[in-house]
């Protein structure tokens, strides 16, 4: 039976999810809300505010949508799954993404740390503080070695983590966060944790709360400048697979982190259907959880989707119907590289509205462009509409080959002031 699918979101991650869903044998109508100028090529863009669950519900009824894929975390933290679960008419709707309780793994760092401690999942040592315990927090900081890691408990659009070398600065930042709402309500509670020195990797799991599959891992490049210099961004590129993610490391991650996480959810009676994104730090060969996200990563998804050979509609249906135990992941052995093209001024003050000329890529080729911040103006011209505008990616026999192809595509994209890192994947080349 064909499945009508609605994807929520409009960034590069949702472009890649929709692109992969569109290739399914089982796809019926495919909708993306709000989508972007690129998703129009393989899906129908619809204008639905992601916080308006009632409007989403009406759309689902009217268009006989059977599967709802939630791209970003906010609607999950806001309880979109719980909203539909409360209505018996939606019992058969396959929702990819956890309920409010499961989404707290991302929505509250204090909850996530407590969960990891309770279930003996390796993570940095920590303590949490509020305005009432500010003095204890300062004393705790004084007992730590620099650098000091301070995290706003709640969602802060990826900006809520501070890493500071100076104790006085860390104390001042703690006070700003707790007493002067530096990150709004998100910093009413602050997690202070031990600094972990190592190398980061993103691991993705799809689970039905009982069984799970591990998707291809990826590396993200968070800083704006080459050589990991300058401010943090949403992510400037990705590579999959990650050469240092060996079978031995994968086995440790599965045994010490993935299984205890799924078992922990079950023990705590937290139902969970959807993706879990493990942000890991590998320190001298040992993996630690830096953070949980309850969604896929951006721009990791753009590389990960290129390497999944399974039918994505079938994979997600298996998660919704508790059949993931029967699924075998089929992974493309080639390497995917994705390079983000950003607007001038990104990340602080991205300038939008620039016209973009895109090359025609062969439909069956190994190169792809995933739009993110793009839209069509009144004349139908594609223009930039966000900080991260698109990503150009390709598959290759190794990182070098994939890089070459991805950058060749990027070269053919015309836009005044376009910016990309030049070194995506270079650190991983032998
Ligand atoms: P998060 O928002 O939790 O992913 O943190 C943002 C970034 O801060 C991570 O991607 C890491 O690079 C860094 N980070 C977070 N926690 C730690 C830690 N305990 N030790 C070292 N770096 C960290
Ligand atoms: N690439 C990191 C994230 O999506 O949070």
Short mmCIF file of C-alpha atoms and ligand atoms in Angstrom, two decimals:
data_model
loop_
_atom_site.label_atom_id
_atom_site.label_comp_id
_atom_site.label_asym_id
_atom_site.label_seq_id
_atom_site.Cartn_x
_atom_site.Cartn_y
_atom_site.Cartn_z
CA UNK A 1 0.00 0.00 0.00
CA UNK A 2 1.23 3.48 -0.84
CA UNK A 3 1.82 5.86 2.01
CA UNK A 4 1.08 9.60 1.99
CA UNK A 5 3.80 11.31 4.02
CA UNK A 6 4.08 14.76 5.62
CA UNK A 7 7.55 15.98 6.64
CA UNK A 8 7.69 18.90 9.09
CA UNK A 9 10.55 21.36 8.60
CA UNK A 10 12.27 23.20 5.80
CA UNK A 11 16.03 22.93 6.26
CA UNK A 12 18.71 20.81 4.66
CA UNK A 13 17.87 17.91 6.96
CA UNK A 14 14.25 17.86 5.79
CA UNK A 15 15.37 18.23 2.15
CA UNK A 16 17.45 15.09 2.55
CA UNK A 17 14.71 13.17 4.38
CA UNK A 18 12.14 14.10 1.71
CA UNK A 19 14.59 13.27 -1.11
CA UNK A 20 15.09 9.80 0.34
CA UNK A 21 11.37 9.28 1.04
CA UNK A 22 10.59 10.30 -2.56
CA UNK A 23 12.70 7.38 -3.82
CA UNK A 24 10.61 4.84 -1.92
CA UNK A 25 8.56 2.26 -3.83
CA UNK A 26 5.87 2.90 -1.27
CA UNK A 27 5.60 6.67 -1.42
CA UNK A 28 2.21 8.12 -2.32
CA UNK A 29 1.84 11.88 -1.99
CA UNK A 30 4.80 13.58 -0.30
CA UNK A 31 4.33 16.91 1.48
CA UNK A 32 6.88 19.12 3.21
CA UNK A 33 5.87 21.94 5.56
CA UNK A 34 7.14 24.53 4.88
CA UNK A 35 9.89 23.04 2.68
CA UNK A 36 12.09 25.27 0.52
CA UNK A 37 12.75 26.02 -3.15
CA UNK A 38 14.52 22.68 -3.56
CA UNK A 39 11.93 20.36 -2.01
CA UNK A 40 9.48 21.45 -4.71
CA UNK A 41 11.37 19.17 -7.12
CA UNK A 42 10.28 15.99 -5.32
CA UNK A 43 7.52 16.99 -2.90
CA UNK A 44 4.67 19.43 -2.53
CA UNK A 45 5.43 22.34 -0.21
CA UNK A 46 2.62 23.25 2.16
CA UNK A 47 2.30 26.26 4.39
CA UNK A 48 1.61 24.93 7.89
CA UNK A 49 2.88 26.69 11.02
CA UNK A 50 4.73 23.99 12.97
CA UNK A 51 3.31 25.17 16.30
CA UNK A 52 -0.28 24.94 15.03
CA UNK A 53 -1.05 21.27 15.69
CA UNK A 54 -4.74 21.75 14.87
CA UNK A 55 -3.87 22.96 11.36
CA UNK A 56 -1.50 20.03 10.91
CA UNK A 57 -4.26 17.68 12.04
CA UNK A 58 -6.73 19.15 9.53
CA UNK A 59 -4.18 18.75 6.76
CA UNK A 60 -3.51 15.14 7.70
CA UNK A 61 -7.22 14.32 7.62
CA UNK A 62 -7.87 16.13 4.37
CA UNK A 63 -4.90 14.60 2.54
CA UNK A 64 -5.10 11.14 4.09
CA UNK A 65 -1.57 11.34 5.44
CA UNK A 66 -0.46 8.08 7.04
CA UNK A 67 3.04 9.06 8.15
CA UNK A 68 4.23 12.21 9.91
CA UNK A 69 8.00 12.75 10.00
CA UNK A 70 8.99 15.48 12.47
CA UNK A 71 12.30 17.03 11.38
CA UNK A 72 13.16 19.57 14.14
CA UNK A 73 13.01 19.13 17.93
CA UNK A 74 10.67 21.97 18.84
CA UNK A 75 7.34 20.37 17.83
CA UNK A 76 8.43 17.19 19.67
CA UNK A 77 9.32 19.08 22.84
CA UNK A 78 5.99 20.91 22.43
CA UNK A 79 4.21 17.55 22.44
CA UNK A 80 3.02 17.00 18.87
CA UNK A 81 3.03 13.24 19.37
CA UNK A 82 1.00 13.50 22.60
CA UNK A 83 -1.47 15.75 20.77
CA UNK A 84 -2.23 13.03 18.22
CA UNK A 85 -2.06 10.21 20.78
CA UNK A 86 -4.92 11.89 22.68
CA UNK A 87 -7.19 11.43 19.66
CA UNK A 88 -8.32 7.84 18.97
CA UNK A 89 -8.88 8.75 15.32
CA UNK A 90 -5.08 8.88 14.80
CA UNK A 91 -4.15 5.53 16.29
CA UNK A 92 -2.86 4.34 12.91
CA UNK A 93 -0.89 7.49 12.09
CA UNK A 94 2.82 6.63 11.98
CA UNK A 95 4.56 9.47 13.80
CA UNK A 96 8.35 9.53 13.59
CA UNK A 97 9.50 11.32 16.73
CA UNK A 98 9.00 10.76 20.47
CA UNK A 99 6.38 12.19 22.80
CA UNK A 100 7.02 15.08 25.15
CA UNK A 101 8.57 12.84 27.79
CA UNK A 102 11.07 11.22 25.41
CA UNK A 103 11.85 14.60 23.84
CA UNK A 104 13.00 15.78 27.28
CA UNK A 105 16.25 13.93 26.52
CA UNK A 106 16.98 16.91 24.28
CA UNK A 107 14.72 19.50 25.92
CA UNK A 108 16.44 19.31 29.32
CA UNK A 109 20.16 18.70 29.71
CA UNK A 110 19.64 18.10 33.44
CA UNK A 111 17.09 15.36 32.66
CA UNK A 112 19.45 13.82 30.08
CA UNK A 113 22.40 13.81 32.51
CA UNK A 114 20.26 12.30 35.25
CA UNK A 115 19.04 9.64 32.81
CA UNK A 116 22.61 8.76 31.84
CA UNK A 117 23.75 8.58 35.43
CA UNK A 118 20.78 6.39 36.40
CA UNK A 119 21.49 3.97 33.55
CA UNK A 120 25.30 4.00 33.81
CA UNK A 121 25.83 5.53 30.38
CA UNK A 122 29.28 7.13 30.05
CA UNK A 123 29.15 10.92 30.10
CA UNK A 124 31.07 13.82 31.68
CA UNK A 125 30.68 14.23 35.46
CA UNK A 126 28.29 17.09 36.28
CA UNK A 127 26.09 18.97 38.70
CA UNK A 128 23.07 21.19 38.11
CA UNK A 129 22.35 24.55 39.71
CA UNK A 130 19.55 27.12 39.94
CA UNK A 131 19.44 30.74 41.12
CA UNK A 132 18.90 29.50 44.68
CA UNK A 133 22.12 27.44 44.54
CA UNK A 134 24.31 30.00 42.72
CA UNK A 135 26.86 30.07 45.55
CA UNK A 136 27.19 26.25 45.43
CA UNK A 137 27.63 26.51 41.68
CA UNK A 138 30.50 28.97 42.07
CA UNK A 139 32.12 26.75 44.68
CA UNK A 140 31.72 23.75 42.36
CA UNK A 141 33.38 25.68 39.51
CA UNK A 142 36.30 26.60 41.78
CA UNK A 143 36.90 22.90 42.43
CA UNK A 144 37.10 22.05 38.70
CA UNK A 145 40.04 22.34 36.35
CA UNK A 146 39.61 24.66 33.32
CA UNK A 147 38.17 24.79 30.73
CA UNK A 148 34.74 25.15 32.34
CA UNK A 149 31.66 23.82 30.51
CA UNK A 150 28.35 25.55 31.28
CA UNK A 151 25.13 24.42 29.64
CA UNK A 152 21.71 26.03 29.74
CA UNK A 153 19.30 23.27 30.72
CA UNK A 154 16.63 24.04 28.10
CA UNK A 155 16.52 24.48 24.32
CA UNK A 156 18.59 27.49 23.23
CA UNK A 157 18.83 26.98 19.43
CA UNK A 158 22.23 25.33 19.80
CA UNK A 159 23.70 28.41 21.54
CA UNK A 160 23.30 27.42 25.18
CA UNK A 161 26.76 25.90 25.74
CA UNK A 162 29.67 28.01 26.99
CA UNK A 163 33.24 26.75 27.25
CA UNK A 164 35.41 29.18 29.22
CA UNK A 165 39.04 29.07 30.29
CA UNK A 166 38.93 31.64 33.04
CA UNK A 167 37.31 30.90 36.43
CA UNK A 168 36.16 34.50 36.97
CA UNK A 169 34.54 34.54 33.53
CA UNK A 170 32.87 31.19 34.22
CA UNK A 171 31.48 32.46 37.54
CA UNK A 172 30.17 35.61 35.86
CA UNK A 173 28.60 33.58 33.05
CA UNK A 174 26.93 31.27 35.56
CA UNK A 175 25.42 34.27 37.32
CA UNK A 176 24.29 35.79 33.99
CA UNK A 177 22.63 32.52 33.02
CA UNK A 178 20.90 31.81 36.34
CA UNK A 179 20.01 35.29 37.54
CA UNK A 180 19.77 37.41 34.38
CA UNK A 181 18.27 34.93 31.91
CA UNK A 182 21.24 35.01 29.52
CA UNK A 183 19.50 32.30 27.48
CA UNK A 184 15.98 33.19 28.60
CA UNK A 185 14.05 30.53 30.48
CA UNK A 186 16.43 27.89 29.09
CA UNK A 187 19.13 28.98 31.57
CA UNK A 188 16.99 29.04 34.75
CA UNK A 189 18.87 25.81 35.43
CA UNK A 190 22.49 25.26 34.39
CA UNK A 191 24.47 22.05 34.04
CA UNK A 192 28.16 22.43 34.84
CA UNK A 193 30.22 19.52 33.61
CA UNK A 194 33.70 18.19 33.31
CA UNK A 195 35.49 19.12 30.07
CA UNK A 196 36.12 16.16 27.79
CA UNK A 197 38.99 16.42 25.37
CA UNK A 198 38.63 14.25 22.30
CA UNK A 199 37.12 13.96 18.86
CA UNK A 200 33.41 14.23 18.12
CA UNK A 201 31.21 11.94 16.07
CA UNK A 202 27.45 11.84 15.48
CA UNK A 203 25.73 8.47 15.75
CA UNK A 204 22.10 7.99 14.71
CA UNK A 205 19.71 5.35 15.97
CA UNK A 206 16.15 4.62 14.85
CA UNK A 207 14.15 2.88 17.55
CA UNK A 208 10.64 1.62 18.28
CA UNK A 209 11.35 1.70 22.00
CA UNK A 210 12.31 -1.97 22.07
CA UNK A 211 14.47 -2.74 19.06
CA UNK A 212 16.70 -0.38 17.12
CA UNK A 213 18.87 -0.01 14.05
CA UNK A 214 22.05 2.04 13.94
CA UNK A 215 22.24 4.31 10.90
CA UNK A 216 25.50 5.41 9.26
CA UNK A 217 27.56 7.69 11.53
CA UNK A 218 28.77 11.11 10.43
CA UNK A 219 31.10 13.94 11.36
CA UNK A 220 29.87 17.51 11.47
CA UNK A 221 32.00 20.68 11.08
CA UNK A 222 30.55 23.21 13.51
CA UNK A 223 32.89 26.21 13.25
CA UNK A 224 32.55 28.82 10.53
CA UNK A 225 36.21 28.86 9.46
CA UNK A 226 38.70 26.43 7.97
CA UNK A 227 40.73 24.54 10.55
CA UNK A 228 37.81 24.77 13.02
CA UNK A 229 38.35 28.49 13.63
CA UNK A 230 35.80 31.17 14.51
CA UNK A 231 32.29 31.05 15.95
CA UNK A 232 30.03 28.02 16.08
CA UNK A 233 27.39 27.60 13.40
CA UNK A 234 24.56 25.17 12.76
CA UNK A 235 27.11 23.03 10.90
CA UNK A 236 29.16 23.73 7.77
CA UNK A 237 29.53 20.27 6.28
CA UNK A 238 29.44 16.56 6.98
CA UNK A 239 31.18 13.33 6.10
CA UNK A 240 30.00 9.72 6.35
CA UNK A 241 31.43 7.19 7.13
CA UNK A 242 33.94 8.46 9.70
CA UNK A 243 37.26 6.60 9.34
CA UNK A 244 38.13 6.64 13.06
CA UNK A 245 34.72 5.09 13.86
CA UNK A 246 36.12 1.56 13.70
CA UNK A 247 34.19 -1.67 14.25
CA UNK A 248 35.71 -1.89 17.74
CA UNK A 249 34.47 1.62 18.59
CA UNK A 250 31.05 0.91 17.06
CA UNK A 251 30.78 -2.19 19.25
CA UNK A 252 31.62 -0.16 22.38
CA UNK A 253 29.08 2.50 21.43
CA UNK A 254 26.38 -0.09 20.90
CA UNK A 255 27.11 -2.01 24.11
CA UNK A 256 27.77 0.90 26.46
CA UNK A 257 25.52 3.58 25.02
CA UNK A 258 22.89 2.51 22.48
CA UNK A 259 21.54 -0.55 24.31
CA UNK A 260 21.57 1.04 27.78
CA UNK A 261 19.77 4.06 26.31
CA UNK A 262 16.96 1.98 24.77
CA UNK A 263 16.75 -0.25 27.86
CA UNK A 264 16.78 2.83 30.07
CA UNK A 265 13.83 4.32 28.20
CA UNK A 266 11.93 1.08 28.65
CA UNK A 267 12.79 0.81 32.35
CA UNK A 268 11.70 4.38 32.89
CA UNK A 269 8.47 3.59 30.98
CA UNK A 270 9.17 6.24 28.35
CA UNK A 271 7.72 5.09 25.03
CA UNK A 272 9.89 6.14 22.12
CA UNK A 273 9.42 5.92 18.36
CA UNK A 274 11.86 7.88 16.27
CA UNK A 275 15.45 8.93 15.86
CA UNK A 276 17.99 9.33 18.63
CA UNK A 277 21.04 11.37 17.69
CA UNK A 278 23.98 10.66 19.99
CA UNK A 279 26.51 13.46 20.06
CA UNK A 280 29.61 11.55 21.17
CA UNK A 281 33.08 12.55 22.29
CA UNK A 282 35.72 9.86 21.80
CA UNK A 283 38.51 10.25 24.36
CA UNK A 284 41.46 7.90 23.91
CA UNK A 285 39.24 5.36 22.19
CA UNK A 286 36.45 5.53 24.79
CA UNK A 287 33.04 7.00 23.81
CA UNK A 288 31.13 9.46 26.04
CA UNK A 289 27.74 11.07 25.41
CA UNK A 290 27.98 14.85 25.04
CA UNK A 291 24.30 15.21 24.27
CA UNK A 292 21.15 13.46 23.15
CA UNK A 293 19.01 14.88 20.38
CA UNK A 294 15.61 13.43 19.57
CA UNK A 295 15.85 14.06 15.83
CA UNK A 296 18.36 13.73 13.05
CA UNK A 297 21.32 16.12 12.74
CA UNK A 298 21.77 18.88 10.21
CA UNK A 299 23.99 18.71 8.06
CA UNK A 300 24.73 15.07 9.01
CA UNK A 301 21.40 13.82 7.60
CA UNK A 302 22.39 15.07 4.15
CA UNK A 303 25.35 12.64 4.14
CA UNK A 304 23.59 9.86 6.05
CA UNK A 305 20.59 9.68 3.65
CA UNK A 306 22.94 9.28 0.68
CA UNK A 307 24.34 6.12 2.29
CA UNK A 308 21.14 4.32 3.30
CA UNK A 309 20.06 1.71 0.77
CA UNK A 310 16.93 0.58 2.66
CA UNK A 311 13.57 1.94 1.55
CA UNK A 312 13.00 4.80 4.02
CA UNK A 313 9.19 4.51 4.09
CA UNK A 314 9.55 0.82 5.00
CA UNK A 315 12.20 1.57 7.60
CA UNK A 316 10.03 4.19 9.32
CA UNK A 317 6.93 1.98 9.11
CA UNK A 318 8.90 -0.79 10.80
CA UNK A 319 9.66 1.63 13.65
CA UNK A 320 5.98 2.55 13.98
CA UNK A 321 4.79 -1.08 13.99
CA UNK A 322 7.50 -2.51 16.28
CA UNK A 323 9.12 -4.55 13.54
CA UNK A 324 12.59 -2.97 13.68
CA UNK A 325 13.95 -6.23 15.10
CA UNK A 326 13.43 -7.80 11.64
CA UNK A 327 15.17 -5.02 9.72
CA UNK A 328 18.68 -5.24 8.42
CA UNK A 329 20.39 -1.97 7.61
CA UNK A 330 21.77 -1.83 4.08
CA UNK A 331 24.48 0.74 3.91
CA UNK A 332 26.22 2.07 0.84
CA UNK A 333 29.98 1.52 1.27
CA UNK A 334 30.83 4.72 -0.61
CA UNK A 335 31.76 7.92 1.23
CA UNK A 336 29.40 10.91 1.27
CA UNK A 337 30.63 14.48 1.67
CA UNK A 338 28.30 17.47 2.02
CA UNK A 339 29.55 21.05 1.93
CA UNK A 340 27.27 23.83 3.16
CA UNK A 341 27.01 27.08 1.23
CA UNK A 342 26.24 29.92 3.64
CA UNK A 343 25.23 33.55 3.24
CA UNK A 344 27.72 36.40 3.69
CA UNK A 345 27.60 37.49 7.35
CA UNK A 346 26.63 34.02 8.63
CA UNK A 347 26.38 33.08 11.52
CA UNK A 348 25.90 36.49 13.17
CA UNK A 349 24.12 38.56 10.53
CA UNK A 350 23.41 36.56 7.37
CA UNK A 351 22.33 38.63 4.38
CA UNK A 352 19.44 37.12 2.47
CA UNK A 353 17.64 37.80 -0.80
CA UNK A 354 20.53 37.06 -3.20
CA UNK A 355 19.69 35.38 -6.51
CA UNK A 356 21.11 31.86 -6.92
CA UNK A 357 21.89 30.14 -10.22
CA UNK A 358 21.97 26.37 -9.92
CA UNK A 359 23.48 23.84 -12.31
CA UNK A 360 21.41 20.95 -13.67
CA UNK A 361 22.65 17.74 -12.11
CA UNK A 362 21.91 14.39 -13.78
CA UNK A 363 19.02 12.71 -11.92
CA UNK A 364 20.85 9.39 -11.68
CA UNK A 365 24.24 10.89 -10.83
CA UNK A 366 26.12 10.64 -7.54
CA UNK A 367 25.99 14.38 -6.86
CA UNK A 368 23.12 16.23 -5.20
CA UNK A 369 22.16 19.70 -3.99
CA UNK A 370 20.01 19.91 -0.87
CA UNK A 371 18.37 23.30 -0.36
CA UNK A 372 17.98 24.78 3.13
CA UNK A 373 17.43 28.56 3.33
CA UNK A 374 16.03 29.13 -0.16
CA UNK A 375 12.73 30.31 -1.60
CA UNK A 376 11.33 31.52 -4.91
CA UNK A 377 10.68 35.22 -5.40
CA UNK A 378 7.70 36.62 -7.37
CA UNK A 379 9.50 35.95 -10.66
CA UNK A 380 10.20 32.35 -9.70
CA UNK A 381 13.94 32.97 -9.21
CA UNK A 382 15.58 30.98 -6.41
CA UNK A 383 16.84 33.40 -3.75
CA UNK A 384 18.61 32.95 -0.42
CA UNK A 385 16.35 33.07 2.63
CA UNK A 386 18.55 31.93 5.51
CA UNK A 387 22.06 31.64 6.90
CA UNK A 388 22.71 28.15 5.62
CA UNK A 389 21.45 28.26 2.05
CA UNK A 390 22.10 24.79 0.67
CA UNK A 391 24.62 22.00 0.64
CA UNK A 392 26.36 20.37 -2.28
CA UNK A 393 27.25 16.74 -1.82
CA UNK A 394 28.47 13.65 -3.59
CA UNK A 395 29.37 10.02 -3.13
CA UNK A 396 32.87 8.81 -3.92
CA UNK A 397 35.12 5.83 -3.40
CA UNK A 398 36.91 7.74 -0.63
CA UNK A 399 36.78 11.14 1.07
CA UNK A 400 39.13 12.66 -1.51
CA UNK A 401 36.94 11.58 -4.42
CA UNK A 402 33.70 12.63 -2.73
CA UNK A 403 35.22 15.99 -1.76
CA UNK A 404 36.37 16.66 -5.28
CA UNK A 405 32.89 16.03 -6.69
CA UNK A 406 31.08 17.99 -3.97
CA UNK A 407 33.33 21.03 -4.40
CA UNK A 408 33.00 20.80 -8.21
CA UNK A 409 29.22 21.09 -7.82
CA UNK A 410 29.62 23.99 -5.40
CA UNK A 411 31.84 25.78 -7.95
CA UNK A 412 29.02 25.65 -10.46
CA UNK A 413 26.55 27.37 -8.11
CA UNK A 414 26.45 31.12 -8.68
CA UNK A 415 25.57 33.56 -5.90
CA UNK A 416 27.15 36.86 -4.88
CA UNK A 417 29.05 36.48 -1.61
CA UNK A 418 28.57 32.71 -1.27
CA UNK A 419 30.68 31.24 1.54
CA UNK A 420 31.82 27.68 2.26
CA UNK A 421 34.57 26.05 4.24
CA UNK A 422 37.26 24.71 1.95
CA UNK A 423 38.40 21.92 4.26
CA UNK A 424 35.38 19.67 4.84
CA UNK A 425 36.70 16.12 5.27
CA UNK A 426 40.36 17.11 4.88
CA UNK A 427 41.21 16.24 8.51
CA UNK A 428 39.93 12.71 7.89
CA UNK A 429 41.99 12.06 4.75
CA UNK A 430 44.96 9.81 5.30
P1 LIG B 1 26.06 20.65 22.80
O1 LIG B 1 25.10 21.77 22.46
O2 LIG B 1 25.77 19.96 24.07
O3 LIG B 1 26.26 19.74 21.62
O4 LIG B 1 27.48 21.34 22.97
C1 LIG B 1 28.02 22.12 21.93
C2 LIG B 1 29.45 21.74 21.73
O5 LIG B 1 30.20 22.03 22.91
C3 LIG B 1 29.67 20.27 21.48
O6 LIG B 1 29.49 19.93 20.14
C4 LIG B 1 31.10 20.10 21.93
O7 LIG B 1 31.99 20.49 20.92
C5 LIG B 1 31.22 21.07 23.07
N1 LIG B 1 31.04 20.39 24.36
C6 LIG B 1 29.89 20.15 25.00
N2 LIG B 1 30.09 19.52 26.16
C7 LIG B 1 31.42 19.34 26.28
C8 LIG B 1 32.27 18.74 27.25
N3 LIG B 1 31.79 18.20 28.38
N4 LIG B 1 33.59 18.73 27.02
C9 LIG B 1 34.11 19.28 25.90
N5 LIG B 1 33.37 19.86 24.96
C10 LIG B 1 32.04 19.90 25.12
N1 LIG B 2 24.65 18.99 13.45
C1 LIG B 2 24.27 19.21 14.79
C2 LIG B 2 22.83 19.30 15.02
O1 LIG B 2 22.01 19.06 14.17
O2 LIG B 2 22.45 19.59 16.16
#
